[in-house]
């Protein structure tokens, strides 16, 4: 553990540092050049568009991904200032992905407020996500004027690879839900986690920070290996919290993953261990669309997860992966050496594996 470092404070500091840069870039959404500027009678619709597009960014989040990126870059001696466009693009990517995810999942809430499609409808919410997607690439393009050409190109390629794998993970998850797959194994679910959590949340941001600092292929491979272990722990804990936590008051409905029919390590364990009679009832509940599942049914599923040891199984698996991540960090990521950034990255492991929201 890293008792002297409060990682929430680290995240808050980086959020406060990065937000003005993101906010300034958000303003580009309504700052058109003269040749295509909207006439003044249309100012109200432009204001509406800007407010909608900037909704999720203004809600902010934990800023875990850009913070890991900045900490990694600085732990290898790279300039904080020159890291800002890449870190900002990383955070903006989260906001457009969440906008699209919330439409696909028909989520009720995001960061303690109604999900964007609940406010504007699916069509406008999708468009808001598209606008942020375009802004992400615009912010990333700023690297061409401040970085070595080859490094800027490598950063661009890593973004493509990371997001391409993330979107594949979303395809796999949605396809398996829509196909009503109940024959999946733990490794199948972890394949989704590798794409959507391990790479996108841990390995990708850290690899981007390391690429900025001129990391070798071997070092980048070690970071991916580390993120694979820590990301699995992160995802399993996230799935557990969905069933057991109100996310510090930000969530008023437990069991969102059950409502959405998501295949998690916990659900797969339950399917493998529940008695046949109850398994039929479980599948009947899971087969219902979100709108037809009742709170009583979801509570019953959570109770079965407790009774069959699925929650305990997941907790132990998350602990095992976090220990693996710690060993990799201590033994293979020694090149992340500059303080206080290495110690703050170490504290991130503790935060991710012991968080309650």
GROMACS .gro file of C-alpha atoms in nm, residues 20-162:
model
  143
   20UNK     CA    1  -0.868   2.456  -1.860
   21UNK     CA    2  -0.684   2.309  -2.158
   22UNK     CA    3  -0.982   2.087  -2.247
   23UNK     CA    4  -1.227   2.373  -2.192
   24UNK     CA    5  -1.032   2.599  -2.428
   25UNK     CA    6  -1.039   2.330  -2.695
   26UNK     CA    7  -1.410   2.268  -2.643
   27UNK     CA    8  -1.470   2.629  -2.744
   28UNK     CA    9  -1.347   2.539  -3.093
   29UNK     CA   10  -1.681   2.361  -3.140
   30UNK     CA   11  -1.857   2.698  -3.172
   31UNK     CA   12  -1.569   2.906  -3.309
   32UNK     CA   13  -1.608   2.875  -3.686
   33UNK     CA   14  -1.385   3.066  -3.928
   34UNK     CA   15  -1.540   3.360  -4.110
   35UNK     CA   16  -1.608   3.177  -4.436
   36UNK     CA   17  -1.850   2.929  -4.270
   37UNK     CA   18  -1.963   3.115  -3.959
   38UNK     CA   19  -2.335   3.097  -3.880
   39UNK     CA   20  -2.535   3.417  -3.927
   40UNK     CA   21  -2.638   3.580  -3.600
   41UNK     CA   22  -3.008   3.474  -3.623
   42UNK     CA   23  -2.890   3.115  -3.571
   43UNK     CA   24  -2.691   3.182  -3.255
   44UNK     CA   25  -2.945   3.006  -3.034
   45UNK     CA   26  -2.912   2.673  -3.217
   46UNK     CA   27  -2.533   2.700  -3.203
   47UNK     CA   28  -2.556   2.761  -2.828
   48UNK     CA   29  -2.783   2.457  -2.793
   49UNK     CA   30  -2.535   2.244  -2.988
   50UNK     CA   31  -2.240   2.360  -2.780
   51UNK     CA   32  -2.417   2.304  -2.449
   52UNK     CA   33  -2.517   1.954  -2.554
   53UNK     CA   34  -2.174   1.857  -2.684
   54UNK     CA   35  -1.994   1.994  -2.378
   55UNK     CA   36  -2.236   1.827  -2.132
   56UNK     CA   37  -2.030   1.515  -2.054
   57UNK     CA   38  -1.691   1.692  -2.054
   58UNK     CA   39  -1.825   1.950  -1.809
   59UNK     CA   40  -1.947   1.676  -1.576
   60UNK     CA   41  -1.589   1.552  -1.571
   61UNK     CA   42  -1.499   1.220  -1.415
   62UNK     CA   43  -1.215   1.075  -1.213
   63UNK     CA   44  -0.959   1.152  -1.489
   64UNK     CA   45  -0.787   0.818  -1.425
   65UNK     CA   46  -0.680   0.770  -1.788
   66UNK     CA   47  -0.516   1.110  -1.853
   67UNK     CA   48  -0.360   1.101  -1.506
   68UNK     CA   49  -0.197   0.764  -1.574
   69UNK     CA   50  -0.071   0.904  -1.904
   70UNK     CA   51   0.081   1.214  -1.743
   71UNK     CA   52   0.231   1.021  -1.452
   72UNK     CA   53   0.393   0.770  -1.688
   73UNK     CA   54   0.540   1.039  -1.911
   74UNK     CA   55   0.680   1.232  -1.616
   75UNK     CA   56   0.814   0.917  -1.449
   76UNK     CA   57   1.031   0.880  -1.760
   77UNK     CA   58   1.138   1.244  -1.761
   78UNK     CA   59   0.909   1.387  -2.027
   79UNK     CA   60   0.768   1.740  -2.019
   80UNK     CA   61   0.427   1.785  -1.856
   81UNK     CA   62   0.340   2.076  -2.085
   82UNK     CA   63   0.413   1.880  -2.402
   83UNK     CA   64   0.201   1.591  -2.271
   84UNK     CA   65  -0.117   1.798  -2.236
   85UNK     CA   66  -0.265   1.755  -2.588
   86UNK     CA   67  -0.229   1.375  -2.571
   87UNK     CA   68  -0.378   1.364  -2.219
   88UNK     CA   69  -0.665   1.593  -2.319
   89UNK     CA   70  -0.741   1.378  -2.624
   90UNK     CA   71  -0.744   1.074  -2.395
   91UNK     CA   72  -1.004   1.234  -2.168
   92UNK     CA   73  -1.217   1.357  -2.459
   93UNK     CA   74  -1.214   1.005  -2.601
   94UNK     CA   75  -1.376   0.883  -2.280
   95UNK     CA   76  -1.656   1.138  -2.313
   96UNK     CA   77  -1.754   1.047  -2.669
   97UNK     CA   78  -1.726   0.675  -2.597
   98UNK     CA   79  -1.950   0.713  -2.291
   99UNK     CA   80  -2.207   0.908  -2.492
  100UNK     CA   81  -2.225   0.627  -2.746
  101UNK     CA   82  -2.216   0.353  -2.481
  102UNK     CA   83  -2.503   0.510  -2.291
  103UNK     CA   84  -2.717   0.508  -2.605
  104UNK     CA   85  -2.627   0.146  -2.680
  105UNK     CA   86  -2.694   0.036  -2.322
  106UNK     CA   87  -2.984   0.278  -2.266
  107UNK     CA   88  -2.820   0.373  -1.936
  108UNK     CA   89  -3.019   0.586  -1.695
  109UNK     CA   90  -2.738   0.785  -1.537
  110UNK     CA   91  -2.387   0.909  -1.598
  111UNK     CA   92  -2.178   1.075  -1.326
  112UNK     CA   93  -2.476   1.129  -1.101
  113UNK     CA   94  -2.698   1.295  -1.364
  114UNK     CA   95  -2.934   1.165  -1.633
  115UNK     CA   96  -2.751   1.000  -1.923
  116UNK     CA   97  -2.724   1.225  -2.226
  117UNK     CA   98  -2.983   1.038  -2.436
  118UNK     CA   99  -3.232   1.074  -2.149
  119UNK     CA  100  -3.199   1.451  -2.189
  120UNK     CA  101  -3.171   1.495  -2.565
  121UNK     CA  102  -3.288   1.166  -2.716
  122UNK     CA  103  -3.081   0.906  -2.900
  123UNK     CA  104  -3.028   1.098  -3.224
  124UNK     CA  105  -2.893   1.418  -3.074
  125UNK     CA  106  -2.691   1.230  -2.812
  126UNK     CA  107  -2.525   1.029  -3.089
  127UNK     CA  108  -2.442   1.352  -3.269
  128UNK     CA  109  -2.290   1.498  -2.952
  129UNK     CA  110  -2.065   1.195  -2.925
  130UNK     CA  111  -1.962   1.238  -3.289
  131UNK     CA  112  -1.869   1.601  -3.226
  132UNK     CA  113  -1.645   1.501  -2.935
  133UNK     CA  114  -1.489   1.227  -3.147
  134UNK     CA  115  -1.394   1.486  -3.409
  135UNK     CA  116  -1.260   1.718  -3.138
  136UNK     CA  117  -1.041   1.439  -2.998
  137UNK     CA  118  -0.855   1.407  -3.330
  138UNK     CA  119  -0.829   1.786  -3.359
  139UNK     CA  120  -0.666   1.809  -3.015
  140UNK     CA  121  -0.436   1.519  -3.096
  141UNK     CA  122  -0.324   1.693  -3.415
  142UNK     CA  123  -0.162   1.964  -3.202
  143UNK     CA  124   0.120   1.718  -3.135
  144UNK     CA  125   0.253   1.774  -3.485
  145UNK     CA  126   0.380   2.118  -3.385
  146UNK     CA  127   0.531   2.028  -3.046
  147UNK     CA  128   0.665   1.674  -3.080
  148UNK     CA  129   0.920   1.496  -3.294
  149UNK     CA  130   0.745   1.390  -3.614
  150UNK     CA  131   0.801   1.018  -3.553
  151UNK     CA  132   0.676   1.037  -3.194
  152UNK     CA  133   0.365   1.228  -3.303
  153UNK     CA  134   0.294   0.961  -3.564
  154UNK     CA  135   0.346   0.684  -3.309
  155UNK     CA  136   0.103   0.855  -3.071
  156UNK     CA  137  -0.152   0.881  -3.351
  157UNK     CA  138  -0.111   0.512  -3.438
  158UNK     CA  139  -0.144   0.406  -3.072
  159UNK     CA  140  -0.471   0.600  -3.045
  160UNK     CA  141  -0.603   0.422  -3.352
  161UNK     CA  142  -0.497   0.077  -3.227
  162UNK     CA  143  -0.632   0.139  -2.876
   0.00000   0.00000   0.00000
